[in-house]
XYZ file of C-alpha atoms in Angstrom:
311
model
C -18.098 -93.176 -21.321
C -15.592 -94.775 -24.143
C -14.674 -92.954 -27.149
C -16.589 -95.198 -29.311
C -19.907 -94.171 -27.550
C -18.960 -90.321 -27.043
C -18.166 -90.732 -31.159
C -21.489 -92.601 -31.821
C -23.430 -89.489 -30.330
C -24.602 -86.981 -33.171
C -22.563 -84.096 -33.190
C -25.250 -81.680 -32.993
C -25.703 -82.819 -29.331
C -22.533 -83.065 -28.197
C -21.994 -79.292 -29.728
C -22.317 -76.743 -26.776
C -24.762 -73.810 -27.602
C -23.524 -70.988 -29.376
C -22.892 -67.778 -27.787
C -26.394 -66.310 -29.551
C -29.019 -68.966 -28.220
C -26.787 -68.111 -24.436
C -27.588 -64.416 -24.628
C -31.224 -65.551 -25.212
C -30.895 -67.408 -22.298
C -29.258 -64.796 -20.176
C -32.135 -62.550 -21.424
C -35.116 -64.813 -20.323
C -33.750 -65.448 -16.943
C -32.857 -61.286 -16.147
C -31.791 -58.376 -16.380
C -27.657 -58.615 -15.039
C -28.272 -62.155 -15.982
C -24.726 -64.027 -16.563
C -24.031 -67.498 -18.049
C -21.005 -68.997 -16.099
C -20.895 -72.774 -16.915
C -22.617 -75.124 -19.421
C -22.083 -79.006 -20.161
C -23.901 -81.705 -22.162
C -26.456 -83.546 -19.861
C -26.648 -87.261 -21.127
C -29.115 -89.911 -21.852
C -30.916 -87.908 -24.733
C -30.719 -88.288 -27.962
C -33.616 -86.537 -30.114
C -32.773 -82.990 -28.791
C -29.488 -81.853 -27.246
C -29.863 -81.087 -23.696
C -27.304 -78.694 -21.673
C -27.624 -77.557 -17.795
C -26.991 -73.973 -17.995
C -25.679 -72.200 -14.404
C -26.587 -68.844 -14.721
C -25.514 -65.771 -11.917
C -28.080 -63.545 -11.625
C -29.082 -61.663 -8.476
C -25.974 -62.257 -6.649
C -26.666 -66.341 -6.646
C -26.120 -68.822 -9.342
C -29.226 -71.134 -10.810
C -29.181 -74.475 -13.088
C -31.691 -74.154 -15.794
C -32.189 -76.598 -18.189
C -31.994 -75.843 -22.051
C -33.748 -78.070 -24.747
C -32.999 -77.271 -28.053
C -34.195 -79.480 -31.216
C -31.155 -79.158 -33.127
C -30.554 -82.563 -35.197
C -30.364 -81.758 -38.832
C -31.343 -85.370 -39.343
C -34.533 -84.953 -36.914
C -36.889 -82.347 -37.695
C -39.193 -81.835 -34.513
C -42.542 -82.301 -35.265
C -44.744 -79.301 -35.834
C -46.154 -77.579 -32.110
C -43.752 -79.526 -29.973
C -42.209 -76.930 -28.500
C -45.230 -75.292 -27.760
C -46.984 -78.661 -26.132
C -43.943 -79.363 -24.198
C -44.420 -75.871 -22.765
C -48.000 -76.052 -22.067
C -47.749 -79.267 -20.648
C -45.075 -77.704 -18.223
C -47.237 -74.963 -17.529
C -50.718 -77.845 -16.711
C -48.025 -79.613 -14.508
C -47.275 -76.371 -12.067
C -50.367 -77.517 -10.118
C -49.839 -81.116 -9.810
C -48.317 -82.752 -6.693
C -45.301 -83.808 -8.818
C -41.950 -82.208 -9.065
C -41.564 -81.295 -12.447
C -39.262 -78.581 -14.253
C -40.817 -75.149 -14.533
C -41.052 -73.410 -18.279
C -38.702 -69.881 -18.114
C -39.113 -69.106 -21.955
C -39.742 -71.042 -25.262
C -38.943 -70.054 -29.103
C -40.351 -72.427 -31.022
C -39.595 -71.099 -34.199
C -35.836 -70.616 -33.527
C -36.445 -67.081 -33.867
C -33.538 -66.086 -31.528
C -31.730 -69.584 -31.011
C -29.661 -71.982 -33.168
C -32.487 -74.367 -33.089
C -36.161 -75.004 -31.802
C -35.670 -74.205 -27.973
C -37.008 -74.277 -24.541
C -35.476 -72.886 -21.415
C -36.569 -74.604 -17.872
C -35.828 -74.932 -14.011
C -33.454 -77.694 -13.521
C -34.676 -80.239 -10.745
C -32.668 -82.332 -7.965
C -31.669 -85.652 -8.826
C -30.589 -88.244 -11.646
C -31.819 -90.612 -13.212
C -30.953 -94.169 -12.186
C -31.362 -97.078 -14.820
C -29.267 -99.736 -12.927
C -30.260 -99.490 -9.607
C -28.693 -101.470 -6.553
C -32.425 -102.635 -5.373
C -34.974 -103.058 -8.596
C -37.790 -104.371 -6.668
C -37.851 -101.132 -4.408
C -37.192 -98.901 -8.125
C -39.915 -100.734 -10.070
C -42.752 -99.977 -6.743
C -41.430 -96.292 -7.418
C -41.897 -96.003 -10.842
C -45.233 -97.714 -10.705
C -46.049 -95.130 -7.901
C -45.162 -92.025 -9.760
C -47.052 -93.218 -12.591
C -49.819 -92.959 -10.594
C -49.170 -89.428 -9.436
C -48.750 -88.469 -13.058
C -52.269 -90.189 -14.045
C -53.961 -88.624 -11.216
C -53.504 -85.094 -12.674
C -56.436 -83.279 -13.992
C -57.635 -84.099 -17.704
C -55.898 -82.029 -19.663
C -58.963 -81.679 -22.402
C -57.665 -79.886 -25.754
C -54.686 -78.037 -23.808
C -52.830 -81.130 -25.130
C -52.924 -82.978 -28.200
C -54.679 -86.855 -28.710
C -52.478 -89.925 -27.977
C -51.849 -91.466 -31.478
C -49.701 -94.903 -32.364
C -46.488 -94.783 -33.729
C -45.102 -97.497 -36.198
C -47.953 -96.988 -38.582
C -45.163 -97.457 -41.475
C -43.670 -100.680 -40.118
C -45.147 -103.469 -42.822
C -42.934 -106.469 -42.001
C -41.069 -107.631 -39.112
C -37.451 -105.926 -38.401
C -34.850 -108.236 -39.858
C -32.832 -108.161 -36.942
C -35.717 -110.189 -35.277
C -35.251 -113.609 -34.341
C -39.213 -114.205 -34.174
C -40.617 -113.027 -37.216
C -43.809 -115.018 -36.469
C -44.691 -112.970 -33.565
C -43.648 -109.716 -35.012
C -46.220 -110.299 -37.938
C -48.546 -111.122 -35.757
C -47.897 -108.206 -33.559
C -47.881 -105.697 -37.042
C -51.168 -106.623 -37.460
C -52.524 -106.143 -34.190
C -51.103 -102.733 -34.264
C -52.243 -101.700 -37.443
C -55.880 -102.463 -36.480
C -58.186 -100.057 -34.331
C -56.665 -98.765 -31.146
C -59.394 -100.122 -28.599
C -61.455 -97.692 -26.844
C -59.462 -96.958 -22.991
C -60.685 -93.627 -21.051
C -57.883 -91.219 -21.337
C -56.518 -88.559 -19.528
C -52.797 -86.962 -18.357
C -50.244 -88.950 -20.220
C -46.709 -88.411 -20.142
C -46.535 -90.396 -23.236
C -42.375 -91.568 -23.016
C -42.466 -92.539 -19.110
C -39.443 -94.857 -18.836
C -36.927 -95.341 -16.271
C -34.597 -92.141 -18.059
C -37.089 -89.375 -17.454
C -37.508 -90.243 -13.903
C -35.193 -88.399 -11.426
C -34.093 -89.888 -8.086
C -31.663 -88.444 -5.049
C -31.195 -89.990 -2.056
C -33.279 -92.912 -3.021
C -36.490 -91.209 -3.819
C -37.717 -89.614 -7.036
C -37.077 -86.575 -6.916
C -39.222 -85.117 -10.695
C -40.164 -86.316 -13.764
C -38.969 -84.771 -17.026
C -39.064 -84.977 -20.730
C -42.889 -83.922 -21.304
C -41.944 -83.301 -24.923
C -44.958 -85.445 -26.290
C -47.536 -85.189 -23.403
C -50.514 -85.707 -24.485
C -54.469 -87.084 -23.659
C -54.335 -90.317 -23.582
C -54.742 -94.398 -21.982
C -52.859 -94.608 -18.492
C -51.573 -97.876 -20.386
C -49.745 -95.742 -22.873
C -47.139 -94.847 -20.408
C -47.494 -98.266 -18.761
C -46.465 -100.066 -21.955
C -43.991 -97.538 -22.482
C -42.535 -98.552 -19.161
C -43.067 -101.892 -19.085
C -40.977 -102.398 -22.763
C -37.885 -100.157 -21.225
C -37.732 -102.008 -18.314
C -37.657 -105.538 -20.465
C -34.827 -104.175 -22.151
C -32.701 -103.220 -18.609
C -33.742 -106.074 -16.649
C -36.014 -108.944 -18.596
C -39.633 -109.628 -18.909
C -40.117 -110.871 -15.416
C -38.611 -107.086 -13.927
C -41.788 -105.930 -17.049
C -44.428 -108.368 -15.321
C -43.197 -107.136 -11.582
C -43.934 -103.827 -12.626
C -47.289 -104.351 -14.166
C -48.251 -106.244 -11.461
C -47.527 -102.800 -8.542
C -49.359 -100.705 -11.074
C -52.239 -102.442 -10.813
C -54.971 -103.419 -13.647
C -55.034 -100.826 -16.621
C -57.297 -101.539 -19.050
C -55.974 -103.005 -22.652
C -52.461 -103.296 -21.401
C -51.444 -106.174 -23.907
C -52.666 -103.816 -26.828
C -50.562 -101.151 -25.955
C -47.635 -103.715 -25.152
C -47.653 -104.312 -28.797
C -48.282 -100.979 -29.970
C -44.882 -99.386 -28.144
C -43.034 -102.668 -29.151
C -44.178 -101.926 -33.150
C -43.715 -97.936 -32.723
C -39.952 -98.489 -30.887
C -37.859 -99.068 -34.204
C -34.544 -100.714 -33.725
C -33.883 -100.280 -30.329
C -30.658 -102.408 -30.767
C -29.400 -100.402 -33.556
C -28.781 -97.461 -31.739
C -26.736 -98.726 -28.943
C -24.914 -95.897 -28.290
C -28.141 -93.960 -26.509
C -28.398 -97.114 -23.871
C -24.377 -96.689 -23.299
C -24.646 -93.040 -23.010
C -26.968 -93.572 -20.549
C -24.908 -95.517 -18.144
C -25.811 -99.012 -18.993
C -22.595 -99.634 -20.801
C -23.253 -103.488 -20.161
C -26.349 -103.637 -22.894
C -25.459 -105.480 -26.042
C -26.926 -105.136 -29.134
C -27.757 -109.310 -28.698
C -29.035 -108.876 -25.291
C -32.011 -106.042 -26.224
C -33.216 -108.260 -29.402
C -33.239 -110.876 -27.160
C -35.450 -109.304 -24.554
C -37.261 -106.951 -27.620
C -38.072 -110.420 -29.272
C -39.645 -111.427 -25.716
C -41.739 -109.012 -24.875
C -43.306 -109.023 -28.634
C -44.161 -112.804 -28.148
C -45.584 -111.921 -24.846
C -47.548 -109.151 -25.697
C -48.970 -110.956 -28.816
C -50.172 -113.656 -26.718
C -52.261 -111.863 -24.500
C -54.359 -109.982 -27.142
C -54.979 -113.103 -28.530
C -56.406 -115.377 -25.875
């Protein structure tokens, strides 16, 4: 990573957690419980993440500590506590996910808003040497995700984002399509059967070693909703790594899912500037991503979307 990007991320991520919110986490895990390495764990920017390695018991364990410590991002109210429950719905799904170890949602003993959990095998992989083969696996684990039980009012509602976008983003090159696609989102959501949704399910919160996945993380905003939600959601961050035809591939493995193209345009509204924040696709690993190159393939996928709602 170049100094530019490392500058570009907001301090309160790349700040290492104080020596307070690591005696909380020494207390969760045990009694004897020691703290012996952290370091910054990239490709997140709207809570800092650190892998913890903690000696306890004679061995040493990687936990994973979330804590919502922007000043310039408040977390919403109950996130911590749905992030947990949804970890806790997850233990008896046939899907490595990360465990929950202890929560304070009110920052009570922390810095910040936190939550302590297992840390699981594996990275994730946004520029992968075979994308055919990575898109069949992501559509695949979607599935797995989908297929867990309903999680009725243990989890909130899926609801849209980009309610406050009036007028289409000026760094657009296709306003006409991004008026067009305003409107559509600002209108009813259509009636999908909903169930388990991960609700951000892109190619970052999926975990691969050895060429498999490995877990799925980040079930911050889990919630009941569409299987299209996290289709969409997929679909968009994949047109921004690889083009809309790598987006149609991986619709097409997934399979039919009802109201797709409303959703499409939904996350594409809800996204913001995905452009203007460059620095989170760098930090990632995709250091060849130019602010051009996403508006290009943003601009896309709008027009796309748009016209399939409307034919």
């Amino acid at each position: 990573m170049n100094d530019d990007t490392v500058r570009a991320v907001p301090v309160e991520l790349r700040h290492l957690p104080p020596a307070p919110t690591l005696g909380w986490v020494e207390r969760a895990v045990g009694p004897g419980a020691r703290v012996v390495q952290v370091r910054r764990l990239r490709n997140a920017w709207g809570s800092a993440m650190h892998e913890v390695r903690v000696e306890h018991g004679g061995t040493e364990e990687a936990f994973v500590l979330r804590r919502w410590a922007r000043r310039d991002l408040t977390p919403d109210d109950g996130i911590v506590e749905n992030e947990a429950r949804a970890l806790q719905l997850l233990e008896r799904v046939d899907l490595e996910t990360p465990w929950l170890v202890a929560s304070d949602p009110d920052a009570d003993e922390c810095d910040a808003p936190a939550l302590l959990m297992t840390r699981l095998r594996g990275r994730d992989v946004l520029g992968p040497a075979h994308v055919d083969a990575w898109i069949d696996d992501l559509a695949s684990t979607m599935h797995v995700v989908h297929a867990a039980p309903d999680p009725g009012s243990e989890l909130g509602p899926f609801f849209a984002y980009g309610d406050d976008r009036t007028k289409p983003p000026p760094w657009s090159r296709q306003p006409g399509p991004w008026e067009r696609a305003i409107e559509i989102a600002h209108g009813p959501a259509p009636d999908a059967a909903a169930g388990f949704c991960h609700r951000d399910f892109w190619p970052g919160n999926v975990l691969w070693s050895r060429g498999k996945v490995s877990g799925v993380v980040d079930w911050t905003n889990a919630c009941r909703g569409p299987a299209a939600v996290d289709v969409a959601h997929c679909r968009l961050n994949v047109a921004l790594l690889f083009g809309q035809d790598a987006a149609r591939t991986l619709a097409e493995r997934y399979g039919p899912v009802a109201d797709l193209a409303w959703f499409d345009v939904s996350n594409a509204v809800g996204m913001g500037n995905p452009a203007g924040a460059l620095w989170r696709w760098h930090d990632a690993g995709r250091r060849d991503l130019t602010s051009a190159l996403i508006i290009e393939r943003i601009d896309t996928f709008v027009a796309d979307a748009v016209e399939r709602v409307d034919q």
